[in-house]
Short mmCIF file of C-alpha atoms in Angstrom, two decimals:
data_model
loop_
_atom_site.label_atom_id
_atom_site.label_comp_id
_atom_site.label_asym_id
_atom_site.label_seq_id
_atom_site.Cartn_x
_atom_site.Cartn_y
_atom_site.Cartn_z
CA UNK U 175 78.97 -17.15 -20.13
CA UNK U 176 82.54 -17.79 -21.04
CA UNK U 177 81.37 -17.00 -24.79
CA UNK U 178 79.83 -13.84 -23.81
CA UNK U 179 83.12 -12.74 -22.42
CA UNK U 180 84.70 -13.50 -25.16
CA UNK U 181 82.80 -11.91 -27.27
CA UNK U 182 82.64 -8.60 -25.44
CA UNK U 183 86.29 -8.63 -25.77
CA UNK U 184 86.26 -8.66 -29.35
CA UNK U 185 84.13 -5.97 -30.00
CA UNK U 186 86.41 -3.74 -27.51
CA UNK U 187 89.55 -5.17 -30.16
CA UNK U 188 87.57 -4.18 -33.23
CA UNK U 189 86.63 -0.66 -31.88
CA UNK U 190 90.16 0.22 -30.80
CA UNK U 191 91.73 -1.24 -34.10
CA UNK U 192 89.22 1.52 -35.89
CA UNK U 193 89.50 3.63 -33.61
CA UNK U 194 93.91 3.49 -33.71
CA UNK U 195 93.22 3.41 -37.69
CA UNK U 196 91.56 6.50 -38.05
CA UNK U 197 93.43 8.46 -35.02
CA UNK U 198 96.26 11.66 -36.18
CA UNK U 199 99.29 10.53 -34.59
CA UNK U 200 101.59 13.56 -34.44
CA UNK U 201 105.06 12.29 -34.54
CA UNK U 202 108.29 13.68 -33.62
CA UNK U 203 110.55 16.03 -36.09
CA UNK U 204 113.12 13.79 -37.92
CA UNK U 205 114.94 14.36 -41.47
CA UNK U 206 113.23 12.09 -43.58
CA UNK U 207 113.69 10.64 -47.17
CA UNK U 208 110.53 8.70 -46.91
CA UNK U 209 107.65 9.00 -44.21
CA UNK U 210 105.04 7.81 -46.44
CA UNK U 211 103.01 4.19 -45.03
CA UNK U 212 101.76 3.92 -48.21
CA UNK U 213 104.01 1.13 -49.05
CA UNK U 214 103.49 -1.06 -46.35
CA UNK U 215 106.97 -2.20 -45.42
CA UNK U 216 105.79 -5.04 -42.27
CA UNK U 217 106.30 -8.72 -42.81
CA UNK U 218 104.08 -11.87 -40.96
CA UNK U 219 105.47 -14.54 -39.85
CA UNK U 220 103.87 -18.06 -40.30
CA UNK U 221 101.39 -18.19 -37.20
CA UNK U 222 101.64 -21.47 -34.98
CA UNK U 223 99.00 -24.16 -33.95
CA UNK U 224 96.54 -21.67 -31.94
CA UNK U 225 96.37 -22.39 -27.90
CA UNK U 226 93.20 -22.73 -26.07
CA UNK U 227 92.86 -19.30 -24.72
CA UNK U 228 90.47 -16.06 -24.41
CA UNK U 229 90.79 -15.45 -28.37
CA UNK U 230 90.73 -18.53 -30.64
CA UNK U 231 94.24 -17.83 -32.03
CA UNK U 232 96.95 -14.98 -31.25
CA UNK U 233 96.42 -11.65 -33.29
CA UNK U 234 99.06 -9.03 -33.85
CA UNK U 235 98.68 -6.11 -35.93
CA UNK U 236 100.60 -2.50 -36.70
CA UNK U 237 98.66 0.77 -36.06
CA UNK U 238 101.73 2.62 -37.21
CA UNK U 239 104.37 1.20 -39.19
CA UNK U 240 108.03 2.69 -39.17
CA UNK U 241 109.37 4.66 -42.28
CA UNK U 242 111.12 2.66 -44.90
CA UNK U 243 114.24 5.47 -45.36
CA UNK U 244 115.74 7.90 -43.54
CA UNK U 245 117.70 10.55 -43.93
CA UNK U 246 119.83 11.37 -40.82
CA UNK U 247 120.71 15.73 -40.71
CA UNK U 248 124.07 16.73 -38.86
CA UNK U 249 124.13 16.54 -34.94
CA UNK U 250 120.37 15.14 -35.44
CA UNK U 251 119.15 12.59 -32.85
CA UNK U 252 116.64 10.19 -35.09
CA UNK U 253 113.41 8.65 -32.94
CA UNK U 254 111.85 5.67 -34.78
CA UNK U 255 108.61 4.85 -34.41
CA UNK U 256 106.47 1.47 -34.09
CA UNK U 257 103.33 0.88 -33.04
CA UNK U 258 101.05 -2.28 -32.68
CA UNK U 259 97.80 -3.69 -31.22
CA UNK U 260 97.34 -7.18 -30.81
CA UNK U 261 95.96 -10.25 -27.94
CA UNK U 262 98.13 -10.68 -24.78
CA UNK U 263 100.24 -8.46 -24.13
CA UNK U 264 102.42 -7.66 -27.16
CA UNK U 265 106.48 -7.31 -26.87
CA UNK U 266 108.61 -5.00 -29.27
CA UNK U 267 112.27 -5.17 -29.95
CA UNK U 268 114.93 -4.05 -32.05
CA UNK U 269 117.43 -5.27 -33.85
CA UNK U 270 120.05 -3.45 -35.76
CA UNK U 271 121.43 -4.55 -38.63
CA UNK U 272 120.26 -6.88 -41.60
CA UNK U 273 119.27 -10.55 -40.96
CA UNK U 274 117.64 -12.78 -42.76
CA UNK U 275 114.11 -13.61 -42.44
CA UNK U 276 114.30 -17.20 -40.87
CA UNK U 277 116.67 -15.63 -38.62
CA UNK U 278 114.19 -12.71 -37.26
CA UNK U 279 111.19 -15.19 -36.88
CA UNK U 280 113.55 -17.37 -34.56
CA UNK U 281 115.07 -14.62 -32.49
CA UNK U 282 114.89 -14.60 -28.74
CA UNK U 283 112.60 -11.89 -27.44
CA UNK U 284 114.86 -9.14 -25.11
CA UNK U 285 111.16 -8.75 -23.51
CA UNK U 286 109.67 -11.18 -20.88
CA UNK U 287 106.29 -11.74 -21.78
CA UNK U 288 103.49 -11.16 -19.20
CA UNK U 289 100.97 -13.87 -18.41
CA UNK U 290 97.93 -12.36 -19.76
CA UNK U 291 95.16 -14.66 -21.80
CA UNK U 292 92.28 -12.05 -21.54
CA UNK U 293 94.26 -8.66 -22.76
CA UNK U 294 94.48 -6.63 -25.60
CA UNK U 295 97.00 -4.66 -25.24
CA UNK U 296 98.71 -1.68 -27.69
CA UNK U 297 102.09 -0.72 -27.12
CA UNK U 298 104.11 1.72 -28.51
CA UNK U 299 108.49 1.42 -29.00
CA UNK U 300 110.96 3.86 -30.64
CA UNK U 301 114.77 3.47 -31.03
CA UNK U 302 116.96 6.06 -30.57
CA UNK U 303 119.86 7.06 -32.62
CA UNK U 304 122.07 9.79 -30.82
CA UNK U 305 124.95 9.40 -32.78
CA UNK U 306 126.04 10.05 -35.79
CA UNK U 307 126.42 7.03 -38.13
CA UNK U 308 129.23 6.42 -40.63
CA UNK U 309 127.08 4.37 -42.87
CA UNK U 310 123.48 3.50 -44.09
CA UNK U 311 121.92 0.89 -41.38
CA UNK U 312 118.63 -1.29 -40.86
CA UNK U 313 116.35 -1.05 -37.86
CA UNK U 314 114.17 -3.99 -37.83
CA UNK U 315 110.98 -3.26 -35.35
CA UNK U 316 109.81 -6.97 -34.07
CA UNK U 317 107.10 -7.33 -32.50
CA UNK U 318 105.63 -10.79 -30.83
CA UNK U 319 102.62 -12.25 -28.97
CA UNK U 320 102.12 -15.96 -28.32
CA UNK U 321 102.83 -17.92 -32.02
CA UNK U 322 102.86 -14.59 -33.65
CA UNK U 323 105.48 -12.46 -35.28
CA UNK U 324 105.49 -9.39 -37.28
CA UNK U 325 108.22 -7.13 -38.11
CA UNK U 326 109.62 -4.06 -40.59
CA UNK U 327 112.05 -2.30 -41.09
CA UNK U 328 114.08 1.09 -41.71
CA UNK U 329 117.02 1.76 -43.37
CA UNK U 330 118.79 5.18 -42.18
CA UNK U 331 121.29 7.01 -44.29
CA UNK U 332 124.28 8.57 -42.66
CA UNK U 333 124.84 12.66 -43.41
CA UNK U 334 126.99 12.78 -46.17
CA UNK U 335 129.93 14.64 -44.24
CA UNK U 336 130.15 12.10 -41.95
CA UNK U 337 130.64 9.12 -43.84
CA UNK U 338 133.49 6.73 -43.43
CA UNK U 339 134.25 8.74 -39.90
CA UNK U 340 133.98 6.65 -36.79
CA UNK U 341 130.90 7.10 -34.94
CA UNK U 342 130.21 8.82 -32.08
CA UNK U 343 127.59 9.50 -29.62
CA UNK U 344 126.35 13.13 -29.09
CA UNK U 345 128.18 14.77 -25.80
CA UNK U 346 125.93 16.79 -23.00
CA UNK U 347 123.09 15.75 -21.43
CA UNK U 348 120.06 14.76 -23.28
CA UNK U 349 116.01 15.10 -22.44
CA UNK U 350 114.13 12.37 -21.83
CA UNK U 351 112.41 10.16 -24.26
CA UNK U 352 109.98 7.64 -23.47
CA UNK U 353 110.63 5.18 -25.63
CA UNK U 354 108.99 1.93 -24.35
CA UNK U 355 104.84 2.51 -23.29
CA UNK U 356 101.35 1.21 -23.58
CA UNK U 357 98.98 3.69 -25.40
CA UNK U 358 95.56 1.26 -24.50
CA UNK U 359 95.69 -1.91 -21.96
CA UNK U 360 92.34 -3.64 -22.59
CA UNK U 361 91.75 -6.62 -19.72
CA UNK U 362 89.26 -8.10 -17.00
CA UNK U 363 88.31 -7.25 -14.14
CA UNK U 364 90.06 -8.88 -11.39
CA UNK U 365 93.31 -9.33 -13.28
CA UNK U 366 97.13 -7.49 -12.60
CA UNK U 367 98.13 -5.65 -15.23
CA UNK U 368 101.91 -3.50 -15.75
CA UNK U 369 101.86 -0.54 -17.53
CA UNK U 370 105.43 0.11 -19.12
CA UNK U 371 107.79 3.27 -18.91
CA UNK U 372 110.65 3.05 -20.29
CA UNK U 373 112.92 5.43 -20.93
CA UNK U 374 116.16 7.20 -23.04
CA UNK U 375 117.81 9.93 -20.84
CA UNK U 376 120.99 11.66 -19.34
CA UNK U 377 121.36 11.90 -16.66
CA UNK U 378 119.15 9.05 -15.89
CA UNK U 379 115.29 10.63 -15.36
CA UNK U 380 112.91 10.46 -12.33
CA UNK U 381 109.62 8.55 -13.04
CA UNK U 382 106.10 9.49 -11.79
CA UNK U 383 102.79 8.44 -12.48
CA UNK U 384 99.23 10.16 -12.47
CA UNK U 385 95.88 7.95 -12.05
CA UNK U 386 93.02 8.58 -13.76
CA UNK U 387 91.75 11.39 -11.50
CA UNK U 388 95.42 13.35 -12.85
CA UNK U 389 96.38 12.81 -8.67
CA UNK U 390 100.04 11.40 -8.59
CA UNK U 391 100.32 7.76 -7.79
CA UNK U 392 101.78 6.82 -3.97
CA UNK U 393 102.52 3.54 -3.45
CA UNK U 394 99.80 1.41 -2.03
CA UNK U 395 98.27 -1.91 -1.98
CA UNK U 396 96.86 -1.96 -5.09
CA UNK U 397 98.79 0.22 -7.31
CA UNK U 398 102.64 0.34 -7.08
CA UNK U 399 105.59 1.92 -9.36
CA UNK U 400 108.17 -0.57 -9.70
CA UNK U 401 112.36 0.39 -9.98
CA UNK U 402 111.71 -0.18 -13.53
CA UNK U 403 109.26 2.66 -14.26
CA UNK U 404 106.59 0.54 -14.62
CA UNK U 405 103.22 0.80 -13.16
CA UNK U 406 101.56 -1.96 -11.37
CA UNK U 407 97.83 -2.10 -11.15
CA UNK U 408 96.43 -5.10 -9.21
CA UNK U 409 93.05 -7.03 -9.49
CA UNK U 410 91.63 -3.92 -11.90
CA UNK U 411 88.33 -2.28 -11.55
CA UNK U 412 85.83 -0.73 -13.05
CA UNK U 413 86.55 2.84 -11.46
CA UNK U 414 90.01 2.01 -12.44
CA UNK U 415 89.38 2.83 -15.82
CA UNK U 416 90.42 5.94 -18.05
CA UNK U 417 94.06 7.63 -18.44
CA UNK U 418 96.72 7.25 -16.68
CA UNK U 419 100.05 9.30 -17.20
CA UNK U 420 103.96 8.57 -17.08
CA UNK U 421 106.49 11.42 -16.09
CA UNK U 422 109.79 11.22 -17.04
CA UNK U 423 111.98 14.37 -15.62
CA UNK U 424 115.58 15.33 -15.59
CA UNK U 425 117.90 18.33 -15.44
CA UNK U 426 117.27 19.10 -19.22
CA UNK U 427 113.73 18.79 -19.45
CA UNK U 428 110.80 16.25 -19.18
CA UNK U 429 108.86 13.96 -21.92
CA UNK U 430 105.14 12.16 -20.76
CA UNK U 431 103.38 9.07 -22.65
CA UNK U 432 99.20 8.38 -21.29
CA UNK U 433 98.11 4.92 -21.06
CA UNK U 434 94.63 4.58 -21.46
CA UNK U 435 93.25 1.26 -19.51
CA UNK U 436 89.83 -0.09 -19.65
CA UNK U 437 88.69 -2.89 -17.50
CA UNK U 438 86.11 -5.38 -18.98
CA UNK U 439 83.72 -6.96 -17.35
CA UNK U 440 84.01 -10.91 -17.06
CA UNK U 441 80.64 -12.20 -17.43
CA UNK U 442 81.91 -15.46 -15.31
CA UNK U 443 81.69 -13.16 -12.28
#
């Protein structure tokens, strides 16, 4: 039995890896030097000893890898993009600036990692820039689950009238961005599962969730929005499956990310 879940868990992996390979992900308008993923720009760390767990060794992989360059216009804000699937539930941070290599696989993660052996999980981070730089810097996107570590990087060029001028952030208020999500959270039945929402905003933005029936979320025994923004879903169902939205509002204007989760059923049960 405990092979059968296994297995149907990955087959779900495999189908959303093709399916997140051959989706159009529309991004958002930035001045770029260099959008192109033909040159794959990621890096893999060496993967530990694997742990005896649903999947016979961690897996991480990107479904949509950050540009190599940048150009950065005049009173532009710049949203970086990274996106990866991979076992547990996978963490993404930044780091600005260049480090070494040995120095990136060793960092400390900025993310507390979530207890969750069965998942597969794809999550979805950007990195704002709202001000203007003085000079060309690297955004490493890191991303981590269990022994494994992958990571790539950006390197954004300053406008050329603003170079060797101290930086400054933009004035005014600014619409939100969500910049920390889930796009699919894959688990079993029976288990808790948190569905990010994280966001960039000021003034700070008002959070609100719809279920999968598009009805907004009230707090209740089973599902519950945390002060974070997060969404809590506990011991998941099968009629708790399908898309589930994040609302992030302010005075300026609003931004939304969907979470798509899909309970699997454990064949232990």
């Amino acid at each position: 039995m405990q092979m059968e879940a296994k297995m149907n868990l990955h087959v779900c992996a495999l189908a959303l890896l093709l399916f997140g390979s051959i989706a159009t992900v529309r991004g958002r308008a930035v001045d770029l030097v260099d959008d192109s993923n033909d040159v794959d720009n990621s890096i893999e760390a060496e993967e530990e000893k694997p742990r005896n767990r649903a999947f016979e060794a961690d897996w991480l992989k990107f479904t949509k890898t950050p540009p190599t360059k940048l150009q950065q216009a005049d009173g532009a804000t710049i949203e970086i993009v990274c996106e990866m699937m991979g076992s547990q539930v996978p963490s993404i941070q930044w780091v600005v600036g260049h480090l070494p290599r040995s120095e990136l696989d060793d960092l400390d993660s900025n993310q507390v990692a979530e207890e969750a052996p069965s998942a597969i999980v794809r999550v979805r981070s950007s990195h704002i820039i709202d001000h203007v730089l003085s000079e060309a810097r690297t955004y490493t996107c890191v991303g981590r689950t269990g022994s494994k570590t992958i990571y790539a990087s950006t390197v954004v060029h300053p406008p050329r009238s603003s170079r060797l001028t101290p930086e400054k952030t933009y004035p005014g208020a600014q619409k939100p961005r969500i910049i920390y999500t889930e796009k699919t959270h894959l688990d079993l039945m029976g288990s808790n599962i948190q569905l990010p929402c994280r966001v960039h905003a000021r003034p700070r933005a008002e959070i609100t969730w719809l279920n999968n029936e598009n009805k907004e979320i009230v707090q209740g025994h089973r599902h519950r929005v945390l002060a974070n923004g997060d969404l809590l879903i506990s011991e998941i169902k099968w009629e708790d499956m399908g898309n589930y939205k994040c609302i992030a509002r302010n005075v300026v204007g609003k931004d939304t990310a969907d979470t798509f989760v899909y309970p699997v059923l454990n064949e232990e049960d």
